[in-house]
Amino acid sequence: MKIVETAFLLDAGGVTQWTEWKFRYDQVLNAIQTIEWPVGSGAFILYDQSGKRRGEGSGVKPIKDSFMARLKDEHGWKLETRIDIATVKVPGPLDATCDLRGSLLCLEWETGNISSSHRALNKMCLGILKGLLIGGILILPTRKMYHYLTDRVGNFSEIEPYFPFWRAFPVEQGVLVVIAIEHDAVSLNVPRILKGTDGRALQ
């Protein structure tokens, strides 16, 4: 799988210069780039079919599950971490977290629509503002990859126009980054990634 673009929305207090940050960030990048489909192909090849119609295209969650399994099993990240970020209603758990100098670095892999992408960035940004998180990473597909996935899944192009909003937050220390991912190729000679497929099958 390819990493096409990265956008640092927050980068304050020198966090990205920490050795620990670079170590964990490299784990994330490596885990993305080593996801392959079909297994053993050495690349990430999507079935050449639009995901707009029901039952067509490739599922999103199995790709995420494969990535999360790799972070947990190979690098010791914790999955589904609940943090009391909001005072009125506790948001859903963070997809993955790890320790970073006594604070939490979190990661979200987008499988929902564009509203879900906004919620994920808001949740991470609020956690940084409240001192509960030192950083957050959001991973989502490019517009090109989106074409082959479950219809209406959040993607980089749709969220990019709102980046100035998060960049304007007055954070003294913290990092917030969005990573755009993309398939290596498409083909009619590979199977679709079915919804509900065990994510570990993608490893």
PDB file of C-alpha atoms in Angstrom, residues 2-201:
ATOM      1  CA  LYS A   2       1.200   3.499  -0.813  1.00  0.00           C
ATOM      2  CA  ILE A   3       1.339   6.622   1.318  1.00  0.00           C
ATOM      3  CA  VAL A   4       0.467   9.415  -1.074  1.00  0.00           C
ATOM      4  CA  GLU A   5       0.369  12.484   1.165  1.00  0.00           C
ATOM      5  CA  THR A   6       0.750  13.597   4.765  1.00  0.00           C
ATOM      6  CA  ALA A   7      -0.601  16.800   6.255  1.00  0.00           C
ATOM      7  CA  PHE A   8       0.542  18.044   9.667  1.00  0.00           C
ATOM      8  CA  LEU A   9      -2.347  20.102  11.034  1.00  0.00           C
ATOM      9  CA  LEU A  10      -0.713  20.681  14.422  1.00  0.00           C
ATOM     10  CA  ASP A  11       3.002  20.567  15.163  1.00  0.00           C
ATOM     11  CA  ALA A  12       3.803  22.409  18.373  1.00  0.00           C
ATOM     12  CA  GLY A  13       6.244  22.085  21.216  1.00  0.00           C
ATOM     13  CA  GLY A  14       8.850  20.053  19.366  1.00  0.00           C
ATOM     14  CA  VAL A  15       7.043  16.712  19.626  1.00  0.00           C
ATOM     15  CA  THR A  16       7.946  15.676  16.083  1.00  0.00           C
ATOM     16  CA  GLN A  17      11.618  16.063  17.008  1.00  0.00           C
ATOM     17  CA  TRP A  18      11.392  13.511  19.793  1.00  0.00           C
ATOM     18  CA  THR A  19      13.133  10.196  19.138  1.00  0.00           C
ATOM     19  CA  GLU A  20      10.097   8.430  20.592  1.00  0.00           C
ATOM     20  CA  TRP A  21       7.764  10.164  18.141  1.00  0.00           C
ATOM     21  CA  LYS A  22       9.929   9.254  15.163  1.00  0.00           C
ATOM     22  CA  PHE A  23      10.076   5.641  16.354  1.00  0.00           C
ATOM     23  CA  ARG A  24       6.289   5.331  16.696  1.00  0.00           C
ATOM     24  CA  TYR A  25       5.548   7.283  13.521  1.00  0.00           C
ATOM     25  CA  ASP A  26       7.877   4.998  11.567  1.00  0.00           C
ATOM     26  CA  GLN A  27       5.957   2.013  12.952  1.00  0.00           C
ATOM     27  CA  VAL A  28       2.736   3.466  11.549  1.00  0.00           C
ATOM     28  CA  LEU A  29       4.234   4.209   8.135  1.00  0.00           C
ATOM     29  CA  ASN A  30       5.814   0.767   7.907  1.00  0.00           C
ATOM     30  CA  ALA A  31       2.593  -0.980   8.949  1.00  0.00           C
ATOM     31  CA  ILE A  32       0.730   0.839   6.173  1.00  0.00           C
ATOM     32  CA  GLN A  33       3.291   0.095   3.497  1.00  0.00           C
ATOM     33  CA  THR A  34       3.488  -3.624   4.297  1.00  0.00           C
ATOM     34  CA  ILE A  35      -0.253  -4.279   3.885  1.00  0.00           C
ATOM     35  CA  GLU A  36      -0.731  -6.416   0.798  1.00  0.00           C
ATOM     36  CA  TRP A  37      -3.603  -7.889  -1.175  1.00  0.00           C
ATOM     37  CA  PRO A  38      -3.761 -10.609  -2.329  1.00  0.00           C
ATOM     38  CA  VAL A  39      -1.617 -12.203   0.348  1.00  0.00           C
ATOM     39  CA  GLY A  40       1.886 -12.866  -0.961  1.00  0.00           C
ATOM     40  CA  SER A  41       1.565 -10.488  -3.913  1.00  0.00           C
ATOM     41  CA  GLY A  42       4.019  -7.972  -2.499  1.00  0.00           C
ATOM     42  CA  ALA A  43       1.597  -5.155  -3.358  1.00  0.00           C
ATOM     43  CA  PHE A  44      -1.876  -3.871  -2.514  1.00  0.00           C
ATOM     44  CA  ILE A  45      -4.083  -4.542  -5.543  1.00  0.00           C
ATOM     45  CA  LEU A  46      -7.792  -3.755  -5.479  1.00  0.00           C
ATOM     46  CA  TYR A  47     -10.404  -5.479  -7.561  1.00  0.00           C
ATOM     47  CA  ASP A  48     -11.230  -3.163 -10.459  1.00  0.00           C
ATOM     48  CA  GLN A  49     -14.848  -2.431  -9.562  1.00  0.00           C
ATOM     49  CA  SER A  50     -16.560   0.663  -8.206  1.00  0.00           C
ATOM     50  CA  GLY A  51     -17.891   0.430  -4.677  1.00  0.00           C
ATOM     51  CA  LYS A  52     -20.939   2.595  -5.310  1.00  0.00           C
ATOM     52  CA  ARG A  53     -23.393  -0.276  -5.676  1.00  0.00           C
ATOM     53  CA  ARG A  54     -24.342  -2.547  -2.821  1.00  0.00           C
ATOM     54  CA  GLY A  55     -22.323  -5.754  -2.811  1.00  0.00           C
ATOM     55  CA  GLU A  56     -19.706  -4.375  -5.176  1.00  0.00           C
ATOM     56  CA  GLY A  57     -16.268  -2.867  -4.692  1.00  0.00           C
ATOM     57  CA  SER A  58     -14.053  -3.732  -1.734  1.00  0.00           C
ATOM     58  CA  GLY A  59     -14.763  -3.576   1.980  1.00  0.00           C
ATOM     59  CA  VAL A  60     -13.018  -1.058   4.208  1.00  0.00           C
ATOM     60  CA  LYS A  61     -13.012  -2.622   7.662  1.00  0.00           C
ATOM     61  CA  PRO A  62     -10.879  -5.682   6.777  1.00  0.00           C
ATOM     62  CA  ILE A  63      -8.101  -3.357   5.598  1.00  0.00           C
ATOM     63  CA  LYS A  64      -8.246  -1.471   8.892  1.00  0.00           C
ATOM     64  CA  ASP A  65      -8.328  -4.704  10.917  1.00  0.00           C
ATOM     65  CA  SER A  66      -5.214  -5.986   9.200  1.00  0.00           C
ATOM     66  CA  PHE A  67      -3.354  -2.772   9.965  1.00  0.00           C
ATOM     67  CA  MET A  68      -4.493  -2.699  13.598  1.00  0.00           C
ATOM     68  CA  ALA A  69      -3.501  -6.326  14.140  1.00  0.00           C
ATOM     69  CA  ARG A  70      -0.025  -5.481  12.901  1.00  0.00           C
ATOM     70  CA  LEU A  71       0.317  -2.482  15.236  1.00  0.00           C
ATOM     71  CA  LYS A  72      -0.842  -4.548  18.205  1.00  0.00           C
ATOM     72  CA  ASP A  73       0.984  -7.813  17.569  1.00  0.00           C
ATOM     73  CA  GLU A  74       4.270  -6.453  16.227  1.00  0.00           C
ATOM     74  CA  HIS A  75       4.601  -3.088  17.950  1.00  0.00           C
ATOM     75  CA  GLY A  76       2.594  -3.316  21.187  1.00  0.00           C
ATOM     76  CA  TRP A  77      -0.049  -0.666  20.494  1.00  0.00           C
ATOM     77  CA  LYS A  78      -3.272  -0.947  22.479  1.00  0.00           C
ATOM     78  CA  LEU A  79      -6.563  -1.138  20.582  1.00  0.00           C
ATOM     79  CA  GLU A  80      -9.982   0.335  21.371  1.00  0.00           C
ATOM     80  CA  THR A  81      -8.801   2.698  24.126  1.00  0.00           C
ATOM     81  CA  ARG A  82     -11.503   4.689  25.892  1.00  0.00           C
ATOM     82  CA  ILE A  83     -10.598   8.178  27.125  1.00  0.00           C
ATOM     83  CA  ASP A  84     -12.950  10.660  28.779  1.00  0.00           C
ATOM     84  CA  ILE A  85     -12.256  13.425  26.279  1.00  0.00           C
ATOM     85  CA  ALA A  86     -15.721  15.029  26.372  1.00  0.00           C
ATOM     86  CA  THR A  87     -17.474  15.960  29.624  1.00  0.00           C
ATOM     87  CA  VAL A  88     -21.098  15.512  28.562  1.00  0.00           C
ATOM     88  CA  LYS A  89     -20.971  12.457  26.318  1.00  0.00           C
ATOM     89  CA  VAL A  90     -17.991  10.138  26.195  1.00  0.00           C
ATOM     90  CA  PRO A  91     -17.009   9.579  22.529  1.00  0.00           C
ATOM     91  CA  GLY A  92     -16.255   6.149  21.138  1.00  0.00           C
ATOM     92  CA  PRO A  93     -12.920   4.456  21.805  1.00  0.00           C
ATOM     93  CA  LEU A  94      -9.779   5.459  19.960  1.00  0.00           C
ATOM     94  CA  ASP A  95      -8.727   2.843  17.417  1.00  0.00           C
ATOM     95  CA  ALA A  96      -5.174   2.544  18.748  1.00  0.00           C
ATOM     96  CA  THR A  97      -2.931   4.212  21.329  1.00  0.00           C
ATOM     97  CA  CYS A  98       0.627   3.967  22.590  1.00  0.00           C
ATOM     98  CA  ASP A  99       2.722   5.686  25.245  1.00  0.00           C
ATOM     99  CA  LEU A 100       4.801   8.692  24.272  1.00  0.00           C
ATOM    100  CA  ARG A 101       6.842  10.139  27.142  1.00  0.00           C
ATOM    101  CA  GLY A 102       4.090   9.411  29.622  1.00  0.00           C
ATOM    102  CA  SER A 103       1.311  10.731  27.384  1.00  0.00           C
ATOM    103  CA  LEU A 104      -0.845   9.020  24.800  1.00  0.00           C
ATOM    104  CA  LEU A 105      -0.395   9.074  21.058  1.00  0.00           C
ATOM    105  CA  CYS A 106      -3.550   7.922  19.312  1.00  0.00           C
ATOM    106  CA  LEU A 107      -4.471   6.741  15.859  1.00  0.00           C
ATOM    107  CA  GLU A 108      -7.757   6.496  13.956  1.00  0.00           C
ATOM    108  CA  TRP A 109      -8.260   4.595  10.669  1.00  0.00           C
ATOM    109  CA  GLU A 110     -11.288   5.913   8.786  1.00  0.00           C
ATOM    110  CA  THR A 111     -13.985   3.402   7.864  1.00  0.00           C
ATOM    111  CA  GLY A 112     -16.995   5.740   8.089  1.00  0.00           C
ATOM    112  CA  ASN A 113     -18.252   8.661   6.029  1.00  0.00           C
ATOM    113  CA  ILE A 114     -16.862  12.205   5.908  1.00  0.00           C
ATOM    114  CA  SER A 115     -18.774  13.134   9.075  1.00  0.00           C
ATOM    115  CA  SER A 116     -16.867  10.381  10.841  1.00  0.00           C
ATOM    116  CA  SER A 117     -13.596  11.914   9.633  1.00  0.00           C
ATOM    117  CA  HIS A 118     -14.590  15.259  11.142  1.00  0.00           C
ATOM    118  CA  ARG A 119     -15.509  13.600  14.433  1.00  0.00           C
ATOM    119  CA  ALA A 120     -12.202  11.739  14.551  1.00  0.00           C
ATOM    120  CA  LEU A 121     -10.143  14.901  14.050  1.00  0.00           C
ATOM    121  CA  ASN A 122     -12.298  16.863  16.505  1.00  0.00           C
ATOM    122  CA  LYS A 123     -11.928  14.124  19.113  1.00  0.00           C
ATOM    123  CA  MET A 124      -8.149  14.000  18.756  1.00  0.00           C
ATOM    124  CA  CYS A 125      -7.789  17.783  18.673  1.00  0.00           C
ATOM    125  CA  LEU A 126      -9.893  18.159  21.818  1.00  0.00           C
ATOM    126  CA  GLY A 127      -7.809  15.492  23.534  1.00  0.00           C
ATOM    127  CA  ILE A 128      -4.643  17.435  22.698  1.00  0.00           C
ATOM    128  CA  LEU A 129      -6.166  20.734  23.882  1.00  0.00           C
ATOM    129  CA  LYS A 130      -7.165  19.134  27.204  1.00  0.00           C
ATOM    130  CA  GLY A 131      -3.755  17.543  27.697  1.00  0.00           C
ATOM    131  CA  LEU A 132      -5.117  13.998  27.483  1.00  0.00           C
ATOM    132  CA  LEU A 133      -3.273  13.253  24.243  1.00  0.00           C
ATOM    133  CA  ILE A 134       0.129  14.317  22.967  1.00  0.00           C
ATOM    134  CA  GLY A 135      -0.779  13.550  19.384  1.00  0.00           C
ATOM    135  CA  GLY A 136      -3.189  12.029  16.915  1.00  0.00           C
ATOM    136  CA  ILE A 137      -2.937  10.385  13.513  1.00  0.00           C
ATOM    137  CA  LEU A 138      -5.828   9.953  11.078  1.00  0.00           C
ATOM    138  CA  ILE A 139      -5.461   7.546   8.147  1.00  0.00           C
ATOM    139  CA  LEU A 140      -7.896   7.661   5.248  1.00  0.00           C
ATOM    140  CA  PRO A 141      -7.960   6.865   1.528  1.00  0.00           C
ATOM    141  CA  THR A 142      -7.328   9.198  -1.358  1.00  0.00           C
ATOM    142  CA  ARG A 143     -10.191  10.124  -3.649  1.00  0.00           C
ATOM    143  CA  LYS A 144      -8.736   7.733  -6.226  1.00  0.00           C
ATOM    144  CA  MET A 145      -8.806   4.785  -3.801  1.00  0.00           C
ATOM    145  CA  TYR A 146     -12.232   5.791  -2.501  1.00  0.00           C
ATOM    146  CA  HIS A 147     -13.748   4.932  -5.905  1.00  0.00           C
ATOM    147  CA  TYR A 148     -13.139   1.213  -5.292  1.00  0.00           C
ATOM    148  CA  LEU A 149     -14.260   1.101  -1.646  1.00  0.00           C
ATOM    149  CA  THR A 150     -17.539   1.079   0.243  1.00  0.00           C
ATOM    150  CA  ASP A 151     -19.562   4.051  -0.988  1.00  0.00           C
ATOM    151  CA  ARG A 152     -19.207   7.378   0.848  1.00  0.00           C
ATOM    152  CA  VAL A 153     -16.245   6.417   3.021  1.00  0.00           C
ATOM    153  CA  GLY A 154     -14.345   9.506   4.159  1.00  0.00           C
ATOM    154  CA  ASN A 155     -11.398  10.481   1.998  1.00  0.00           C
ATOM    155  CA  PHE A 156      -8.514  12.959   1.957  1.00  0.00           C
ATOM    156  CA  SER A 157      -9.880  15.272  -0.734  1.00  0.00           C
ATOM    157  CA  GLU A 158     -13.168  15.814   1.089  1.00  0.00           C
ATOM    158  CA  ILE A 159     -11.581  16.637   4.435  1.00  0.00           C
ATOM    159  CA  GLU A 160      -8.688  18.752   3.093  1.00  0.00           C
ATOM    160  CA  PRO A 161     -10.674  22.012   2.637  1.00  0.00           C
ATOM    161  CA  TYR A 162     -11.282  22.056   6.411  1.00  0.00           C
ATOM    162  CA  PHE A 163      -7.610  21.723   7.405  1.00  0.00           C
ATOM    163  CA  PRO A 164      -7.274  25.474   8.216  1.00  0.00           C
ATOM    164  CA  PHE A 165      -9.860  24.980  10.976  1.00  0.00           C
ATOM    165  CA  TRP A 166      -7.702  22.501  12.916  1.00  0.00           C
ATOM    166  CA  ARG A 167      -4.491  24.364  12.126  1.00  0.00           C
ATOM    167  CA  ALA A 168      -5.912  27.427  13.889  1.00  0.00           C
ATOM    168  CA  PHE A 169      -6.168  25.748  17.299  1.00  0.00           C
ATOM    169  CA  PRO A 170      -3.815  27.335  19.896  1.00  0.00           C
ATOM    170  CA  VAL A 171      -1.924  24.235  20.990  1.00  0.00           C
ATOM    171  CA  GLU A 172       1.242  24.638  23.058  1.00  0.00           C
ATOM    172  CA  GLN A 173       2.407  21.068  22.571  1.00  0.00           C
ATOM    173  CA  GLY A 174       1.068  18.347  20.360  1.00  0.00           C
ATOM    174  CA  VAL A 175       0.897  16.913  16.865  1.00  0.00           C
ATOM    175  CA  LEU A 176      -2.044  16.127  14.599  1.00  0.00           C
ATOM    176  CA  VAL A 177      -1.390  14.521  11.227  1.00  0.00           C
ATOM    177  CA  VAL A 178      -3.533  13.149   8.403  1.00  0.00           C
ATOM    178  CA  ILE A 179      -2.134  10.402   6.172  1.00  0.00           C
ATOM    179  CA  ALA A 180      -3.600   9.656   2.745  1.00  0.00           C
ATOM    180  CA  ILE A 181      -3.243   6.052   1.588  1.00  0.00           C
ATOM    181  CA  GLU A 182      -3.749   4.466  -1.812  1.00  0.00           C
ATOM    182  CA  HIS A 183      -3.664   1.100  -3.550  1.00  0.00           C
ATOM    183  CA  ASP A 184      -0.700   0.150  -5.741  1.00  0.00           C
ATOM    184  CA  ALA A 185      -2.827  -1.039  -8.657  1.00  0.00           C
ATOM    185  CA  VAL A 186      -6.215  -2.423  -9.707  1.00  0.00           C
ATOM    186  CA  SER A 187      -6.968  -5.672 -11.509  1.00  0.00           C
ATOM    187  CA  LEU A 188      -9.820  -7.969 -12.453  1.00  0.00           C
ATOM    188  CA  ASN A 189      -7.573 -10.921 -11.606  1.00  0.00           C
ATOM    189  CA  VAL A 190      -7.635 -10.427  -7.826  1.00  0.00           C
ATOM    190  CA  PRO A 191     -10.520 -11.180  -5.438  1.00  0.00           C
ATOM    191  CA  ARG A 192     -12.583  -8.433  -3.865  1.00  0.00           C
ATOM    192  CA  ILE A 193     -11.966  -7.634  -0.211  1.00  0.00           C
ATOM    193  CA  LEU A 194     -15.328  -8.726   1.120  1.00  0.00           C
ATOM    194  CA  LYS A 195     -17.102  -7.008   3.968  1.00  0.00           C
ATOM    195  CA  GLY A 196     -16.759  -9.068   7.090  1.00  0.00           C
ATOM    196  CA  THR A 197     -13.577 -10.787   5.907  1.00  0.00           C
ATOM    197  CA  ASP A 198     -11.158 -11.423   8.755  1.00  0.00           C
ATOM    198  CA  GLY A 199      -8.691  -8.532   8.626  1.00  0.00           C
ATOM    199  CA  ARG A 200      -5.772 -10.795   9.449  1.00  0.00           C
ATOM    200  CA  ALA A 201      -6.206 -12.380   6.030  1.00  0.00           C
TER     201      ALA A 201
END
